[in-house]
Short mmCIF file of C-alpha atoms in Angstrom, two decimals:
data_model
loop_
_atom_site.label_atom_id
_atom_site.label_comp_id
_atom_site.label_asym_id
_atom_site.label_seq_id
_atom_site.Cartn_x
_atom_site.Cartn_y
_atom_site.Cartn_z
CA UNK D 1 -40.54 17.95 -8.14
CA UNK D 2 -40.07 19.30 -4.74
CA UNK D 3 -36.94 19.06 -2.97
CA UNK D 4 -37.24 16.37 0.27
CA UNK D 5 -38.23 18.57 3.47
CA UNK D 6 -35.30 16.81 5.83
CA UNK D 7 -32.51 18.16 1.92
CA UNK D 8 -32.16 21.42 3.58
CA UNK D 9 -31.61 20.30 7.14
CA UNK D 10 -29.32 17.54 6.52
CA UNK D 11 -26.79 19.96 4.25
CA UNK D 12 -26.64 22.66 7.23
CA UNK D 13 -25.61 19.32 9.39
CA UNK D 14 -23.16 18.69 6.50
CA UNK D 15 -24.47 14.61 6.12
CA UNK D 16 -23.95 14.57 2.79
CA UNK D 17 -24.16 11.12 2.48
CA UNK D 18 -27.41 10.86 3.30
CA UNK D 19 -28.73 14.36 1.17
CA UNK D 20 -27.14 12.18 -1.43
CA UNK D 21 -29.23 8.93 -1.38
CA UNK D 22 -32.64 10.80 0.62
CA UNK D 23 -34.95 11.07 -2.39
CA UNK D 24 -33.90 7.29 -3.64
CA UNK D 25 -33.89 6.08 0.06
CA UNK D 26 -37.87 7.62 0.69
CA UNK D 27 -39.08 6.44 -2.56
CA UNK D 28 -37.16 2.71 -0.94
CA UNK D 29 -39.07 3.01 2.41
CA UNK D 30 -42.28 3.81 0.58
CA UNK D 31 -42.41 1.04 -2.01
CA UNK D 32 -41.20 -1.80 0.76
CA UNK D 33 -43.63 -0.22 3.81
CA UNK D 34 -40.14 0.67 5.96
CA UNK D 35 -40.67 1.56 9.50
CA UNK D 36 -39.34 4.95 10.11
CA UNK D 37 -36.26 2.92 11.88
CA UNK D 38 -35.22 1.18 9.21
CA UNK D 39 -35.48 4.15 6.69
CA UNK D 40 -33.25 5.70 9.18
CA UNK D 41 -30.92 2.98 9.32
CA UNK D 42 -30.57 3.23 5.26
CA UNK D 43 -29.86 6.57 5.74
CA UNK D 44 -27.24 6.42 8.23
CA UNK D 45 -25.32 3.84 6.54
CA UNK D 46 -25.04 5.95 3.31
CA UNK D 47 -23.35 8.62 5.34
CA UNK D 48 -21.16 6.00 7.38
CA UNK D 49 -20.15 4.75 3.61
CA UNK D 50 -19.61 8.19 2.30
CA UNK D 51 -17.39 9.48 5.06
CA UNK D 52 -15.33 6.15 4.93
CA UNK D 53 -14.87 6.67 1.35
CA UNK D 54 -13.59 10.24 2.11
CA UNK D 55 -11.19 9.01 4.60
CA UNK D 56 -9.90 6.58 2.12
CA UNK D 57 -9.30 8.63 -0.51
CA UNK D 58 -7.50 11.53 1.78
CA UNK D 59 -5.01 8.65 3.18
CA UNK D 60 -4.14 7.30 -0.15
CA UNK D 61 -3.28 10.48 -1.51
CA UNK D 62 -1.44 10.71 1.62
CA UNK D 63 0.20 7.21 1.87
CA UNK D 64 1.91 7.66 -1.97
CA UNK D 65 0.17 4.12 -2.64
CA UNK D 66 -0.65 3.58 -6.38
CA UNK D 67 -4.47 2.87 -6.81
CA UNK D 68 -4.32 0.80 -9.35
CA UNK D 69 -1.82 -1.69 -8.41
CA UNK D 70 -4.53 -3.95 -6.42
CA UNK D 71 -4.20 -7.69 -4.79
CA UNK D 72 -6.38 -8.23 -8.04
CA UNK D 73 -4.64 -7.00 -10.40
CA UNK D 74 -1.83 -9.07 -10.02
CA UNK D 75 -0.88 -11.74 -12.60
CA UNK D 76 -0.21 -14.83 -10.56
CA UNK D 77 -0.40 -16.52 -13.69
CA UNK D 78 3.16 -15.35 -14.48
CA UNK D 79 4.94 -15.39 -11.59
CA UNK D 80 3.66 -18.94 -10.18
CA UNK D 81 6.50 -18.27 -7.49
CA UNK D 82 4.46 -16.41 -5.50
CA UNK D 83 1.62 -17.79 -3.36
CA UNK D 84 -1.69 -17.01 -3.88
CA UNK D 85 -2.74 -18.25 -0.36
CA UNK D 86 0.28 -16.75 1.22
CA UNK D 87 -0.42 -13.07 0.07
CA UNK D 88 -4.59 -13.49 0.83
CA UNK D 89 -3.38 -13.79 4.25
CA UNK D 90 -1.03 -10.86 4.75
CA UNK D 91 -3.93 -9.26 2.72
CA UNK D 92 -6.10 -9.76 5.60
CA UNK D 93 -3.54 -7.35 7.42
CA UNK D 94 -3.27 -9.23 10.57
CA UNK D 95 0.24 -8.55 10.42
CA UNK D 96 0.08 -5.01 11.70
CA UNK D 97 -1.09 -5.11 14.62
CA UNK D 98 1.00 -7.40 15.43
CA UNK D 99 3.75 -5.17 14.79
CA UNK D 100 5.31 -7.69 12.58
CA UNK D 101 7.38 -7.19 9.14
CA UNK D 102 7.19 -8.27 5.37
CA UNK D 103 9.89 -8.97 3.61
CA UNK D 104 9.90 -9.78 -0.53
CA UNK D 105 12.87 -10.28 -2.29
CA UNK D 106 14.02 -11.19 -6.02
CA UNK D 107 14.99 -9.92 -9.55
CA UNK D 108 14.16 -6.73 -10.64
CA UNK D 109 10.51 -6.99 -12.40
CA UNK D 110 8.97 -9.72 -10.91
CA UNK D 111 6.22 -7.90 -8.79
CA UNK D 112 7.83 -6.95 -5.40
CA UNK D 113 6.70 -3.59 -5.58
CA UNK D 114 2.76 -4.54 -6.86
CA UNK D 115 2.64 -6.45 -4.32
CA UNK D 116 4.11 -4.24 -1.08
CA UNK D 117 1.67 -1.47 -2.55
CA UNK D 118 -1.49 -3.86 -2.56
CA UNK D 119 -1.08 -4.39 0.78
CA UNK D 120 -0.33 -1.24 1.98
CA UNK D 121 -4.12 -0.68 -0.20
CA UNK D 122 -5.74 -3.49 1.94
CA UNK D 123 -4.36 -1.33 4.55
CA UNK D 124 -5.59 1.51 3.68
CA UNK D 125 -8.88 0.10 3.45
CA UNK D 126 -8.79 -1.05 7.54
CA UNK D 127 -8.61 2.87 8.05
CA UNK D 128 -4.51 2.18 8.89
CA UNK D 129 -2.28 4.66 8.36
CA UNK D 130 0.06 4.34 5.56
CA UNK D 131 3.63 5.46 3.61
CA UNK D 132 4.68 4.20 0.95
CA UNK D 133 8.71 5.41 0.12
CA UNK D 134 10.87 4.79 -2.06
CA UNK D 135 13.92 3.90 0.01
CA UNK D 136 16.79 5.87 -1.63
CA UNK D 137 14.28 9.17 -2.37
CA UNK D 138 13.20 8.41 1.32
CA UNK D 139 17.24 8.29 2.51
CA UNK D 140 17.72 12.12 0.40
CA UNK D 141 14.60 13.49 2.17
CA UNK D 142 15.96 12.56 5.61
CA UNK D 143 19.40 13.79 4.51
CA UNK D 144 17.39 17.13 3.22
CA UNK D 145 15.55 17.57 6.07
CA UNK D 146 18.79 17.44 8.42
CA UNK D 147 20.04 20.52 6.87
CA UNK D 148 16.73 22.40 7.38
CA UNK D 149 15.80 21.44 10.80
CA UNK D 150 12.68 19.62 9.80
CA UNK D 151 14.19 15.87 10.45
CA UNK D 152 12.60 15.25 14.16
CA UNK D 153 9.00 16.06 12.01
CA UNK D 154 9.70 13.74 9.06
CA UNK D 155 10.82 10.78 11.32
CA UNK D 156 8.11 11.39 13.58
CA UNK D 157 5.68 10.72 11.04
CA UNK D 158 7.27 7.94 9.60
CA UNK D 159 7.24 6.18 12.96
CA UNK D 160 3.86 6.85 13.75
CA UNK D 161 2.55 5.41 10.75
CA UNK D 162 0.98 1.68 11.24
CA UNK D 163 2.38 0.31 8.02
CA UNK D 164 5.58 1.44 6.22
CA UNK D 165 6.52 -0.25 2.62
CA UNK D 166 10.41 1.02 1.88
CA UNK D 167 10.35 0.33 -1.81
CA UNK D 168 13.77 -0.66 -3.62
CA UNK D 169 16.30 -1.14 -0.56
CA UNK D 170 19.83 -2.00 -2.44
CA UNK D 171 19.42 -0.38 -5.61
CA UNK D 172 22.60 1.37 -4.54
CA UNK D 173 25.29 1.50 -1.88
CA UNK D 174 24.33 3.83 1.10
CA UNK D 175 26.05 6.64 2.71
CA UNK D 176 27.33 6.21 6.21
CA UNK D 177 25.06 8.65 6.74
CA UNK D 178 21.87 7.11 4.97
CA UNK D 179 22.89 4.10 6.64
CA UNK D 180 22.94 5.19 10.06
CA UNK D 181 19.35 6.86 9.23
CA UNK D 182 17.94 3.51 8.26
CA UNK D 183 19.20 1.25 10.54
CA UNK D 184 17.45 4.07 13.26
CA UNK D 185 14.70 3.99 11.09
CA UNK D 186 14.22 -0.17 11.34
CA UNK D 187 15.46 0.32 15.11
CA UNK D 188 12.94 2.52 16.62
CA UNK D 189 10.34 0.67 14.24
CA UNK D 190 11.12 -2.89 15.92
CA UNK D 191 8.10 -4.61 17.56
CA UNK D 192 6.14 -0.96 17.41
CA UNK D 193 5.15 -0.42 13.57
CA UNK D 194 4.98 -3.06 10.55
CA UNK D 195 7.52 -2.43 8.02
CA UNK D 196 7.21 -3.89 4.24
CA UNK D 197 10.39 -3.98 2.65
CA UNK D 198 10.89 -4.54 -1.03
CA UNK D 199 14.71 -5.79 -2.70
CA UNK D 200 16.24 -7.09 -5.06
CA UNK D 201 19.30 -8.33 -2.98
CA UNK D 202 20.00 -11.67 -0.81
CA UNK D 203 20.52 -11.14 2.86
CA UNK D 204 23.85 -12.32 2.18
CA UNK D 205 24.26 -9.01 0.10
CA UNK D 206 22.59 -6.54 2.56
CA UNK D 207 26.07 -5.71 4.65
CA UNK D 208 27.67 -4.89 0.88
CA UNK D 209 24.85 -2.06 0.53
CA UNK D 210 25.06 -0.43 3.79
CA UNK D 211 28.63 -0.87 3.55
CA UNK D 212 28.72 -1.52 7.71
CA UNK D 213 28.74 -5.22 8.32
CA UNK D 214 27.52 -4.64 12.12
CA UNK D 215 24.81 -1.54 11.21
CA UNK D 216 23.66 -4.48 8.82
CA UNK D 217 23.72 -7.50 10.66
CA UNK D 218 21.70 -5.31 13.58
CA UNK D 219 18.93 -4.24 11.17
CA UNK D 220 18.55 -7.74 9.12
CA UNK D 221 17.94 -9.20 13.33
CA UNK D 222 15.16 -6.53 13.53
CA UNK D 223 13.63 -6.92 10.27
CA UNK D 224 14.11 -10.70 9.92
CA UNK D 225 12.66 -11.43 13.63
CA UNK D 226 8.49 -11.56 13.76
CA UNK D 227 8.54 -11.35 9.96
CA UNK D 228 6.89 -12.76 6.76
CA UNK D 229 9.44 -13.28 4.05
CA UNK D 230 8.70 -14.04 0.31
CA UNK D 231 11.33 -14.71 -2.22
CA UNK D 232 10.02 -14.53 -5.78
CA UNK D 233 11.77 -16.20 -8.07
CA UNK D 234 11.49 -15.48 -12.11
CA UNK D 235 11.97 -13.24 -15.50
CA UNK D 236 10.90 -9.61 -15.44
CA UNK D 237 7.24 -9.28 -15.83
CA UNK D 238 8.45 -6.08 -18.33
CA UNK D 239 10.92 -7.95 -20.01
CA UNK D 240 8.42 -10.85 -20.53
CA UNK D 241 6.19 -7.88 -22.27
CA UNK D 242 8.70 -6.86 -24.26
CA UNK D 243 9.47 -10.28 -25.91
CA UNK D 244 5.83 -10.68 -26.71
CA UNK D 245 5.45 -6.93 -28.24
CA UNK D 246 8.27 -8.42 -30.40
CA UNK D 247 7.23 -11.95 -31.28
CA UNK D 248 3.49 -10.13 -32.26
CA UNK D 249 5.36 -7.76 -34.20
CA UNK D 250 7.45 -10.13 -35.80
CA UNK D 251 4.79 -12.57 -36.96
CA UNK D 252 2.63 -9.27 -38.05
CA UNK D 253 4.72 -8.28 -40.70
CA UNK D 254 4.91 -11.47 -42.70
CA UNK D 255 1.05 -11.18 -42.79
CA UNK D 256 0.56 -7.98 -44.05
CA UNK D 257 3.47 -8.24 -46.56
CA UNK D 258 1.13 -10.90 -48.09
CA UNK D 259 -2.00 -8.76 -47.91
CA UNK D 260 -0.31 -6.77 -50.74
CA UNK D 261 1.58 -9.33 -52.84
#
């Protein structure tokens, strides 16, 4: 079969998209009597949907989202805490232009961090750009950077970016230091950039972790002010796992004891 006459003309233009889908799109405009518009229409979108797919893929392997921890995959089933409606909303990522914050709190293992990284995915999706850190590797790479004069570049991009998800805050006491850098961090962030934070501490507890009552009252009035806050409540989704590898293991053996008796 010969190649399409437009194939070599449309790779030199690099529209891959549309050398992609040209032979299935002519054989389309033929069969259903297309006008020459409309075939061109097909066309166009196929390289408008290929070149949004690129992007996509480049920022999340920018962002350090996790692809497969989705809005969908999420088992609201077992944490009936959180609310459905609630999170289809922020999904819709009206939040970040806004400027405005989300905040989810609760025990270790109930979802806070599935959930900051399908947003930041929804994101993602709007063409936004993203960064997803881990707060205390995010604190050592700012320390890090100090030392090698690369600082103003790291903090530069992390305040240009339209969404940032700090993963983890208060897994462990800051440094003065790392404290400082944070609080200037949710500072120079206020009413300019969205910020998703993830923790497993009350607000009550935040001025115990950064170990400076004032540096933490200032940054819970930035975070807390134009903000969505969700506190999840329940077991750990891993421990729940656990208990039910155990129980199935547990109720396995008796069975198979009497397969051989």
């Amino acid at each position: 079969m010969m190649p399409h006459p437009l194939l070599p003309k449309l790779r030199q233009l690099k529209l891959g998209g549309m050398a992609q889908t040209l032979d299935v799109r002519a054989g389309q405009a033929t069969q259903q009597h297309l006008t020459p518009l409309e075939f061109l229409a097909l066309l166009l979108d196929d390289e408008l949907d290929r070149r949004h797919q690129q992007r996509f893929a480049r920022r999340l392997a920018q962002s350090g989202c996790d692809a497969q921890k989705t809005l969908a995959r999420f088992d609201f089933a077992a944490t009936p805490s959180v609310n459905r409606t609630f999170l289809q909303d922020l999904a819709t990522c009206a939040f970040i232009p806004r400027h405005e914050n989300v905040l989810f709190c609760g025990p270790t293992g109930v979802g806070k961090s599935h959930l900051a990284n399908a947003l930041a995915l929804e994101a993602l999706k709007r063409d936004l750009n993203v960064l997803y850190q881990n707060t205390p590797r995010l604190l050592a790479e700012l320390h890090a950077a100090r030392a090698t004069g690369a600082q103003a570049r790291l903090l530069a991009r992390l305040l240009h970016a339209d969404l940032l998800v700090l993963d983890d805050f208060g897994l462990q006491p800051l440094s003065p230091q790392a404290a400082q850098d944070l609080y200037d961090l949710v500072r120079e962030r206020y009413e300019r950039g969205s910020l998703i934070v993830t923790s497993n501490r009350a607000f009550d507890e935040w001025a115990e972790v950064f170990g400076n009552d004032l540096l933490a009252s200032a940054a819970l009035d930035r975070l807390t002010h134009h903000a969505h806050t969700l506190i999840i409540r329940g077991d750990s989704y891993r421990q729940r796992s656990r208990r039910k590898e155990g129980t199935s293991g547990a109720s396995a053996a008796p069975t198979e004891r009497s397969s051989q008796a």
